[in-house]
Coordinates of C-alpha atoms and ligand atoms in Angstrom, one line a residue:
M212 CA -36.5 -84.5 32.8
E213 CA -35.0 -82.2 35.2
D214 CA -32.7 -83.7 37.9
F215 CA -34.0 -82.5 41.2
A216 CA -32.0 -82.7 44.3
L217 CA -35.0 -81.8 46.4
Q218 CA -38.7 -81.5 45.9
L219 CA -41.4 -80.3 48.3
K220 CA -44.8 -81.2 47.2
N221 CA -47.9 -79.3 48.6
I222 CA -46.5 -78.7 52.1
T223 CA -48.8 -77.2 54.6
K224 CA -48.0 -76.4 58.2
T225 CA -50.2 -74.6 60.8
Y226 CA -49.5 -73.3 64.2
P227 CA -52.2 -72.0 66.5
G228 CA -53.6 -68.9 64.7
V229 CA -51.0 -69.2 61.9
L230 CA -50.9 -70.7 58.6
A231 CA -47.2 -70.8 58.3
L232 CA -47.0 -72.8 55.0
N233 CA -49.9 -73.1 52.6
D234 CA -49.7 -75.7 50.0
V235 CA -46.1 -74.9 49.0
T236 CA -44.4 -76.7 46.2
L237 CA -40.7 -76.1 45.6
E238 CA -38.4 -77.9 43.2
V239 CA -34.6 -77.5 43.6
I240 CA -32.4 -78.6 40.7
R241 CA -29.2 -80.5 41.6
G242 CA -26.3 -78.2 41.5
E243 CA -28.1 -74.9 41.6
V244 CA -28.1 -72.0 44.1
H245 CA -31.7 -71.6 44.7
A246 CA -32.6 -68.4 46.6
L247 CA -35.6 -68.1 48.9
V248 CA -36.9 -64.7 49.5
G249 CA -39.9 -63.1 51.2
E250 CA -40.9 -60.8 54.0
N251 CA -40.4 -61.5 57.7
G252 CA -42.8 -64.3 58.6
A253 CA -43.4 -65.4 55.1
G254 CA -42.5 -68.9 56.1
K255 CA -39.0 -69.4 54.7
S256 CA -37.4 -70.8 57.8
T257 CA -40.3 -73.0 58.4
L258 CA -40.1 -74.4 54.9
I259 CA -36.5 -75.3 55.3
K260 CA -37.1 -76.8 58.7
T261 CA -39.5 -79.3 57.0
C262 CA -36.4 -80.3 54.9
T263 CA -34.2 -81.0 57.9
G264 CA -36.8 -82.7 60.0
A265 CA -37.0 -79.9 62.6
V266 CA -40.7 -79.3 61.5
E267 CA -43.2 -81.9 60.5
P268 CA -45.5 -80.8 57.9
D269 CA -49.3 -81.3 58.4
R270 CA -49.7 -82.3 54.7
G271 CA -47.4 -82.7 51.7
K272 CA -44.4 -84.8 50.6
I273 CA -40.7 -84.4 50.5
V274 CA -38.7 -86.1 47.7
V275 CA -35.0 -86.6 48.1
N276 CA -32.8 -88.7 46.0
G277 CA -35.8 -90.2 44.3
K278 CA -37.4 -91.2 47.5
E279 CA -40.7 -89.9 48.8
Y280 CA -41.2 -89.0 52.5
P281 CA -44.3 -87.7 54.4
A282 CA -41.7 -86.0 56.7
M283 CA -37.9 -85.7 57.3
S284 CA -36.2 -86.5 60.5
P285 CA -32.9 -85.1 61.5
R286 CA -31.3 -88.6 60.8
L287 CA -32.9 -89.0 57.4
A288 CA -31.8 -85.5 56.5
E289 CA -28.2 -86.3 57.5
E290 CA -28.3 -89.6 55.6
N291 CA -29.4 -87.7 52.6
G292 CA -26.6 -85.1 52.9
I293 CA -28.8 -82.2 53.8
A294 CA -27.0 -79.8 56.1
V295 CA -28.3 -76.5 57.3
I296 CA -27.0 -73.3 58.8
Y297 CA -29.8 -72.0 60.9
Q298 CA -30.8 -68.4 61.4
E299 CA -30.3 -69.0 65.0
F300 CA -26.8 -69.9 66.0
N301 CA -26.4 -73.5 67.3
L302 CA -22.9 -73.1 68.8
V303 CA -22.0 -73.9 72.4
D304 CA -20.3 -70.8 73.9
E305 CA -18.1 -72.6 76.3
L306 CA -16.6 -75.0 73.8
S307 CA -13.7 -74.2 71.3
A308 CA -14.3 -73.6 67.7
A309 CA -12.9 -77.1 66.9
E310 CA -15.1 -78.8 69.5
N311 CA -18.1 -77.1 68.1
I312 CA -17.4 -78.3 64.6
F313 CA -17.1 -81.8 65.7
L314 CA -20.0 -81.6 68.2
G315 CA -21.7 -85.1 68.4
K316 CA -19.3 -86.7 65.9
A317 CA -15.9 -86.4 67.7
I318 CA -13.0 -88.0 66.1
R319 CA -11.8 -90.9 68.2
K320 CA -8.5 -92.7 68.6
G321 CA -9.6 -96.1 70.2
I322 CA -11.9 -95.0 73.1
R323 CA -10.3 -91.5 73.5
I324 CA -11.3 -88.4 71.9
D325 CA -8.6 -87.3 69.5
R326 CA -8.4 -83.5 70.2
R327 CA -5.3 -83.1 68.1
A328 CA -7.1 -84.7 65.0
M329 CA -10.1 -82.4 65.5
E330 CA -7.9 -79.3 65.9
E331 CA -5.9 -80.2 62.9
R332 CA -8.9 -80.9 60.8
S333 CA -10.5 -77.7 61.9
A334 CA -7.4 -75.6 61.2
E335 CA -7.5 -77.2 57.6
L336 CA -11.2 -76.3 57.1
F337 CA -10.4 -72.8 58.4
R338 CA -7.5 -72.5 56.0
M339 CA -9.5 -73.9 53.1
L340 CA -12.3 -71.2 53.9
D341 CA -9.7 -68.5 54.5
I342 CA -11.0 -67.9 58.1
A343 CA -8.6 -66.5 60.6
I344 CA -9.7 -68.4 63.8
K345 CA -7.6 -70.6 66.1
P346 CA -9.2 -74.0 66.5
R347 CA -8.8 -73.8 70.2
E348 CA -10.4 -70.4 70.6
L349 CA -13.6 -70.5 72.8
V350 CA -16.7 -69.6 70.8
R351 CA -17.7 -67.2 73.6
N352 CA -14.6 -65.1 72.7
L353 CA -15.5 -64.8 69.0
T354 CA -17.4 -61.9 67.6
V355 CA -20.9 -62.7 66.1
G356 CA -19.2 -62.6 62.5
Y357 CA -16.6 -65.2 63.4
Q358 CA -19.2 -67.4 65.2
Q359 CA -21.1 -67.4 61.9
L360 CA -18.0 -68.5 60.1
V361 CA -17.6 -71.4 62.5
E362 CA -21.2 -72.4 61.7
I363 CA -20.3 -72.4 58.0
A364 CA -17.2 -74.5 58.6
K365 CA -19.2 -76.8 60.6
A366 CA -21.9 -77.4 58.0
V367 CA -19.2 -77.8 55.3
S368 CA -17.4 -80.4 57.5
E369 CA -20.4 -82.6 57.2
K370 CA -19.8 -83.1 53.4
A371 CA -23.3 -81.8 52.6
K372 CA -24.7 -82.5 49.2
I373 CA -27.5 -80.0 49.8
L374 CA -26.6 -77.0 52.0
I375 CA -29.3 -74.8 53.3
M376 CA -28.2 -71.4 54.4
D377 CA -30.8 -69.3 56.4
E378 CA -29.6 -65.7 56.3
P379 CA -25.9 -66.6 56.5
S380 CA -24.7 -63.1 55.7
A381 CA -26.8 -61.4 58.3
P382 CA -24.0 -61.1 60.9
L383 CA -21.1 -60.6 58.5
T384 CA -19.4 -57.5 57.3
N385 CA -18.7 -56.8 53.8
A386 CA -15.3 -58.5 53.6
E387 CA -16.6 -61.7 55.3
V388 CA -19.6 -61.7 53.1
E389 CA -17.3 -61.8 50.0
K390 CA -15.3 -64.6 51.6
M391 CA -18.6 -66.5 52.2
F392 CA -19.6 -65.9 48.6
E393 CA -16.3 -67.4 47.3
M394 CA -17.1 -70.4 49.5
V395 CA -20.5 -70.8 48.0
D396 CA -19.1 -70.6 44.5
R397 CA -16.5 -73.2 45.5
L398 CA -19.1 -75.6 47.0
K399 CA -21.3 -75.1 43.9
A400 CA -18.4 -76.0 41.6
Q401 CA -18.0 -79.2 43.7
G402 CA -21.7 -80.1 42.8
V403 CA -23.3 -79.0 46.1
T404 CA -26.9 -77.8 45.8
I405 CA -27.5 -74.7 47.8
I406 CA -30.7 -73.1 49.2
Y407 CA -29.9 -69.6 50.1
I408 CA -32.2 -67.4 52.2
S409 CA -31.4 -63.7 52.4
H410 CA -33.1 -60.3 52.6
R411 CA -30.3 -58.7 50.6
M412 CA -31.1 -58.3 46.9
D413 CA -27.4 -57.8 46.0
E414 CA -26.5 -61.2 47.4
I415 CA -29.5 -62.9 45.7
F416 CA -28.4 -61.6 42.4
R417 CA -24.7 -62.3 42.9
L418 CA -25.3 -65.9 43.9
S419 CA -28.5 -67.5 42.7
D420 CA -29.5 -69.4 39.6
R421 CA -33.1 -69.3 40.5
I422 CA -35.3 -67.4 43.0
T423 CA -38.5 -68.5 44.7
V424 CA -40.6 -65.8 46.2
M425 CA -42.8 -66.5 49.3
R426 CA -45.6 -64.3 50.8
D427 CA -47.8 -65.2 53.7
G428 CA -47.0 -68.8 53.7
R429 CA -47.6 -69.3 50.0
K430 CA -45.1 -69.7 47.1
I431 CA -45.7 -66.8 44.7
E432 CA -43.2 -67.9 42.0
T433 CA -40.0 -69.4 41.0
I434 CA -38.1 -67.5 38.4
A435 CA -34.7 -67.6 36.7
T436 CA -32.4 -65.0 38.2
S437 CA -31.4 -63.8 34.8
Q438 CA -35.1 -63.2 33.9
T439 CA -35.9 -60.8 36.8
N440 CA -34.9 -57.7 38.6
V441 CA -35.0 -56.2 42.1
E442 CA -38.2 -54.1 41.5
H443 CA -40.0 -57.2 40.3
L444 CA -38.9 -59.3 43.3
V445 CA -39.7 -56.6 45.9
T446 CA -43.2 -56.2 44.4
A447 CA -43.8 -59.9 44.5
M448 CA -42.5 -60.1 48.1
V449 CA -44.5 -57.3 49.6
G450 CA -47.5 -57.6 47.3
R451 CA -47.4 -53.9 46.5
E452 CA -45.1 -51.4 44.9
L453 CA -42.5 -49.9 47.2
K454 CA -41.0 -46.6 45.9
E455 CA -37.9 -45.0 47.5
T456 CA -35.8 -47.1 49.8
Y457 CA -34.6 -44.2 51.9
P458 CA -37.5 -42.1 52.8
A459 CA -36.7 -38.3 52.7
R460 CA -36.5 -36.4 55.9
K461 CA -38.5 -33.2 56.1
S462 CA -35.5 -31.1 56.7
S463 CA -32.3 -31.6 58.4
A464 CA -33.2 -31.9 62.1
V465 CA -29.6 -31.3 63.2
K466 CA -29.2 -28.5 66.0
E467 CA -26.3 -26.6 67.1
A468 CA -26.3 -28.1 70.6
V469 CA -24.1 -31.0 71.3
L470 CA -25.9 -33.8 73.0
L471 CA -23.1 -36.3 73.6
E472 CA -19.3 -35.9 73.6
T473 CA -16.6 -38.4 74.2
R474 CA -13.1 -37.3 75.1
R475 CA -10.3 -39.8 74.5
L476 CA -12.5 -42.7 75.5
S477 CA -10.4 -45.8 75.8
G478 CA -10.7 -49.5 76.9
N479 CA -12.2 -52.7 75.4
G480 CA -9.9 -52.4 72.5
L481 CA -10.7 -48.8 71.8
K482 CA -8.2 -46.0 71.8
D483 CA -8.8 -42.3 72.2
I484 CA -12.2 -42.1 70.8
S485 CA -13.2 -38.5 70.7
F486 CA -16.4 -37.3 68.9
K487 CA -19.4 -35.2 69.2
V488 CA -23.0 -35.8 68.2
H489 CA -25.6 -33.0 68.0
R490 CA -29.1 -33.0 68.9
G491 CA -31.3 -34.4 66.1
E492 CA -28.4 -35.9 64.2
I493 CA -28.1 -39.3 62.8
L494 CA -24.5 -40.1 63.3
G495 CA -23.4 -43.3 61.4
F496 CA -20.6 -45.6 62.4
A497 CA -18.9 -47.6 59.8
G498 CA -16.0 -50.0 60.0
L499 CA -14.9 -53.6 59.5
I500 CA -15.7 -56.4 61.8
G501 CA -13.6 -56.1 65.0
A502 CA -13.2 -52.4 64.4
G503 CA -14.8 -51.7 67.7
R504 CA -18.2 -50.3 66.9
T505 CA -20.2 -52.6 69.0
E506 CA -17.6 -52.2 71.9
L507 CA -18.1 -48.3 71.7
A508 CA -21.9 -48.7 71.8
Q509 CA -21.5 -51.0 74.8
M510 CA -19.3 -48.5 76.5
L511 CA -21.7 -45.6 76.1
F512 CA -24.5 -47.9 77.4
G513 CA -22.6 -49.1 80.5
V514 CA -22.4 -52.7 79.3
R515 CA -18.6 -52.7 79.4
P516 CA -17.3 -49.5 81.0
G517 CA -14.3 -47.9 79.5
T518 CA -10.9 -47.6 81.3
S519 CA -10.1 -44.0 80.6
G520 CA -11.5 -40.9 79.0
E521 CA -14.8 -38.9 79.5
I522 CA -18.4 -39.1 78.3
V523 CA -20.2 -35.9 78.5
F524 CA -23.9 -36.1 78.0
K525 CA -26.2 -32.9 78.1
G526 CA -23.2 -30.9 79.4
K527 CA -22.5 -33.2 82.3
P528 CA -20.0 -36.0 82.7
I529 CA -21.5 -39.4 83.0
A530 CA -19.9 -42.7 83.7
P531 CA -22.4 -45.5 83.1
K532 CA -21.3 -48.6 85.0
I533 CA -24.4 -50.6 84.1
P534 CA -27.1 -50.2 81.5
R535 CA -29.6 -48.9 84.1
D536 CA -27.2 -45.9 84.6
A537 CA -27.3 -45.1 80.9
I538 CA -31.1 -45.6 80.7
N539 CA -31.6 -43.2 83.6
S540 CA -29.6 -40.6 81.8
G541 CA -31.6 -41.0 78.7
I542 CA -29.7 -43.4 76.5
A543 CA -30.9 -46.6 75.0
L544 CA -29.0 -49.4 73.0
V545 CA -30.7 -51.7 70.6
P546 CA -28.0 -54.4 70.6
E547 CA -26.6 -56.2 67.6
D548 CA -26.9 -59.7 68.9
R549 CA -30.6 -59.2 69.8
K550 CA -31.4 -62.9 70.0
R551 CA -28.8 -63.4 72.9
Q552 CA -28.8 -60.1 74.6
G553 CA -32.4 -59.1 74.1
A554 CA -35.4 -61.4 73.4
L555 CA -36.9 -63.1 76.5
L556 CA -38.1 -65.9 74.4
E557 CA -40.7 -67.4 76.8
I558 CA -42.3 -64.0 77.4
D559 CA -45.0 -62.6 75.2
I560 CA -44.6 -59.6 72.8
K561 CA -46.4 -57.2 75.0
G562 CA -44.2 -58.1 78.0
N563 CA -41.1 -57.9 75.9
I564 CA -41.9 -54.4 74.7
S565 CA -43.0 -53.0 78.1
M566 CA -40.2 -54.4 80.2
T567 CA -38.1 -51.3 80.0
I568 CA -41.0 -48.9 80.8
L569 CA -42.7 -50.6 83.7
D570 CA -42.1 -47.8 86.1
R571 CA -43.8 -45.4 83.7
I572 CA -46.9 -47.5 83.2
S573 CA -47.3 -48.7 86.9
R574 CA -48.9 -47.2 89.9
M575 CA -47.9 -48.6 93.3
S576 CA -46.2 -51.6 91.5
V577 CA -49.3 -52.4 89.6
V578 CA -49.0 -52.4 85.8
N579 CA -51.7 -50.6 83.9
K580 CA -52.5 -53.4 81.5
G581 CA -54.5 -51.1 79.3
R582 CA -51.6 -48.8 78.7
E583 CA -49.2 -51.7 78.2
Q584 CA -51.5 -53.1 75.6
K585 CA -51.9 -49.8 73.9
I586 CA -48.3 -49.0 73.7
A587 CA -47.4 -52.5 72.4
E588 CA -50.3 -52.1 69.9
T589 CA -48.8 -48.9 68.6
Y590 CA -45.4 -50.4 67.9
K591 CA -46.9 -53.6 66.5
D592 CA -48.7 -51.4 63.9
S593 CA -46.0 -48.9 63.1
M594 CA -43.4 -51.6 62.8
R595 CA -45.7 -54.1 61.1
I596 CA -44.9 -56.9 63.5
K597 CA -46.5 -60.0 62.1
T598 CA -48.3 -61.9 64.7
P599 CA -51.8 -63.0 65.5
D600 CA -51.9 -61.1 68.7
L601 CA -49.6 -59.5 71.4
F602 CA -49.9 -62.5 73.6
Q603 CA -47.6 -64.7 71.4
K604 CA -44.4 -65.8 72.9
I605 CA -41.4 -64.3 71.2
K606 CA -40.0 -67.7 70.3
N607 CA -42.9 -68.3 68.0
L608 CA -42.2 -65.2 65.9
S609 CA -40.1 -65.4 62.7
G610 CA -36.5 -64.0 63.2
G611 CA -37.1 -60.6 61.7
N612 CA -40.3 -60.1 63.8
Q613 CA -38.4 -61.0 67.0
Q614 CA -35.9 -58.1 66.1
K615 CA -38.7 -55.7 65.5
V616 CA -40.0 -56.4 69.1
I617 CA -36.7 -55.7 70.6
I618 CA -36.3 -52.4 68.8
A619 CA -39.8 -51.5 69.8
R620 CA -38.8 -52.2 73.4
W621 CA -36.1 -49.5 73.4
L622 CA -38.1 -47.0 71.4
A623 CA -40.7 -47.3 74.1
V624 CA -38.3 -45.9 76.6
E625 CA -38.4 -42.7 74.6
P626 CA -34.7 -42.0 75.2
E627 CA -33.0 -38.9 74.1
L628 CA -30.1 -40.8 72.5
I629 CA -30.7 -44.1 70.7
I630 CA -27.8 -46.2 69.8
L631 CA -28.8 -48.7 67.0
D632 CA -26.4 -51.5 66.4
E633 CA -27.2 -53.1 63.0
P634 CA -30.9 -52.0 63.3
T635 CA -32.0 -53.7 60.0
R636 CA -30.0 -56.9 60.0
G637 CA -32.2 -59.7 59.0
I638 CA -35.2 -57.4 58.5
D639 CA -37.1 -57.5 55.1
V640 CA -37.3 -54.7 52.7
G641 CA -40.8 -53.6 53.6
A642 CA -40.0 -53.5 57.3
K643 CA -36.6 -51.8 56.7
H644 CA -38.5 -48.9 55.0
E645 CA -40.7 -48.7 58.1
I646 CA -37.7 -48.6 60.4
Y647 CA -36.0 -46.0 58.3
K648 CA -39.2 -43.9 58.5
L649 CA -39.3 -44.4 62.2
I650 CA -35.8 -43.3 62.6
N651 CA -36.5 -40.1 60.6
E652 CA -39.5 -39.5 62.8
L653 CA -37.4 -39.8 65.8
V654 CA -34.9 -37.2 64.8
E655 CA -37.6 -35.0 63.6
N656 CA -39.0 -35.2 67.1
G657 CA -35.7 -34.1 68.6
K658 CA -34.1 -37.5 69.3
T659 CA -30.6 -38.2 68.4
I660 CA -29.3 -41.4 66.8
L661 CA -26.0 -43.3 66.7
M662 CA -26.4 -45.9 64.0
I663 CA -23.9 -48.7 63.6
S664 CA -24.3 -50.6 60.2
S665 CA -22.2 -52.7 58.0
E666 CA -24.5 -51.9 55.1
M667 CA -22.8 -48.8 53.7
E668 CA -25.6 -48.0 51.5
E669 CA -27.9 -47.8 54.5
L670 CA -25.5 -45.6 56.3
M671 CA -25.1 -43.2 53.4
G672 CA -28.9 -43.3 52.9
M673 CA -29.6 -42.3 56.5
A674 CA -26.8 -40.6 58.3
D675 CA -25.9 -36.9 58.5
R676 CA -22.3 -37.8 59.1
I677 CA -20.3 -40.9 59.3
I678 CA -17.4 -41.7 61.6
V679 CA -15.2 -44.7 60.5
L680 CA -13.5 -46.9 63.0
A681 CA -10.5 -49.1 62.2
E682 CA -8.7 -51.2 64.8
G683 CA -10.2 -49.4 67.7
R684 CA -9.5 -45.9 66.6
I685 CA -11.4 -43.3 64.6
S686 CA -9.8 -43.4 61.2
G687 CA -12.0 -40.9 59.4
E688 CA -15.1 -38.7 59.5
I689 CA -17.2 -37.9 56.5
D690 CA -20.0 -35.4 56.0
R691 CA -23.1 -36.2 54.2
K692 CA -22.2 -34.2 51.0
D693 CA -18.9 -36.1 50.7
F694 CA -20.3 -39.6 51.3
N695 CA -19.0 -42.2 48.9
Q696 CA -18.4 -45.9 49.3
E697 CA -14.7 -46.0 48.3
L698 CA -13.8 -43.3 50.8
I699 CA -15.5 -45.1 53.6
M700 CA -13.8 -48.4 52.6
S701 CA -10.4 -46.7 52.4
Y702 CA -10.7 -45.3 56.0
A703 CA -12.2 -48.6 57.2
S704 CA -9.2 -50.6 56.1
R705 CA -6.7 -48.1 57.3
T706 CA -4.2 -49.6 59.7
E707 CA -2.5 -47.7 62.5
K708 CA 0.8 -47.2 60.6
E709 CA -1.0 -45.6 57.7
A710 CA -3.2 -43.4 59.8
V711 CA -0.3 -41.6 61.5
Ligands
LIG995 N1 -43.1 -72.7 66.7 C1 -44.0 -71.7 66.2 N2 -45.1 -71.6 66.9 C2 -46.0 -70.6 66.4 N3 -45.9 -69.9 65.2 C3 -44.7 -70.1 64.6 C4 -43.8 -71.1 65.0 N4 -42.7 -71.0 64.1 C5 -43.0 -70.2 63.2 N5 -44.4 -69.5 63.5 C6 -45.0 -68.5 62.6 O1 -44.9 -68.9 61.2 C7 -44.8 -67.9 60.4 C8 -43.6 -68.2 59.5 O2 -42.4 -68.0 60.2 P1 -40.9 -68.3 59.6 O3 -40.0 -68.2 60.7 O4 -40.9 -69.4 58.7 O5 -40.7 -66.9 58.7 P2 -39.6 -66.4 57.9 O6 -40.0 -66.2 56.5 O7 -38.4 -67.3 58.1 O8 -39.3 -64.9 58.5 P3 -37.9 -64.1 58.7 O9 -37.4 -63.5 57.5 O10 -38.3 -63.1 59.7 O11 -36.9 -65.0 59.3 C9 -44.7 -66.6 61.3 O12 -45.8 -66.0 61.3 C10 -44.3 -67.2 62.6 O13 -44.7 -66.3 63.6
LIG996 MG1 -36.5 -67.0 59.0

């Protein structure tokens, strides 16, 4: 008989109006890497929350270490060595990396908290995982990528026997993802069982032994990774065949006219950034984590104004000090860390979408509810936001669907220049395709896009031109006809000395 680390039997979970899990049975073999895939809202996160006690199933059983439970509790999960890296971060911004790792389980010396010991132990963990973070660094000062690595270190420090990773790679760049893979391999070699959720097929095939596909709250199948391929999985996930990944644009929409130009823009770690983007162009930005891509976006949008240099927009210099300035000029930014910077969790979908356009849909300060509803409805359909209705609070949506709402909010502004920072991170294959189509439509209708992405394939599939940043400077620029992965990588890893 198979040795199972974890078995879920006939798990059902309903929320008002949503059957999140429908009689799901899942068997995880001890020591395997078991991937869990499915579209946004398929029930992946809910399923793993039943394993950790965060969600109590309506029906079904959970079997761990030979014992059967009607539901887990966080304590039971911990006793059974189940650790999880949630899709949403659980770090405390104002504490250091080390303090976060030992949150709730501080090392003590007598009655005093032994800071030194915690810092040393953290440093050791970081060394083992090959992560360049100082234990004393405040989490607030770390980029999203590094925060994620702290999450991983934290989970590993708990001596997990079963480690559940809910989209761990989403905020990481390629180099960091590789580091994380090595870590997964290492943990697997140590006998840890891993459940790995991801929307990225390359990762699924690189890491997993078996794959379970979910759709609409149901388990569709569990299959050995060696017995399947991407096409099969995608079809199982979306329930229909999906042809090309990158939809063709009718024709190049790029015009002669320059919409935005920066001249020697500096500040926030960036140095002498000078580039032009033309109307109707999709200009991609590639680079490693910390290269300054997000900082550049924030500078253009007035989140963090620069210290010197010029931004010329539609032929006139602008100096956005706050986002409202940028919005008024016709610039929108869909931020990278949408959860923190964007989603108003307690507000419903329609309110989240309309918040940027209230002026436009109001008369004498009274919001035209009909128009609000109609606009929200349009985006819900075009972006396939999975929800029973537009009155759902954002916090009740699945991770990917929350992101779609935030993207919809900024598209609703109908800006001339849209900056997309990692627009498809955490978004499923079907919805990605929808977003690509939407981006194409936008440029065909005369909009201009700056697109930051750590997925090189996506940049190469979508952009007309790619600018590569390294260490806060522009290290290269590549035209569509010359796109290739090695070239981008070599520019991205160029250091200052080599660039001269
Ligand atoms: N607390 C809640 N209240 C109401 N509905 C919920 C709640 N939590 C989840 N849901 C719904 O349950 C369904 C499954 O959500 P879940 O988060 O498990 O999806 P997922 O597969 O993890 O998606 P993603 O890939 O977007 O993270 C979704 O329709 C979601 O809106
Ligand atoms: Mg999820």
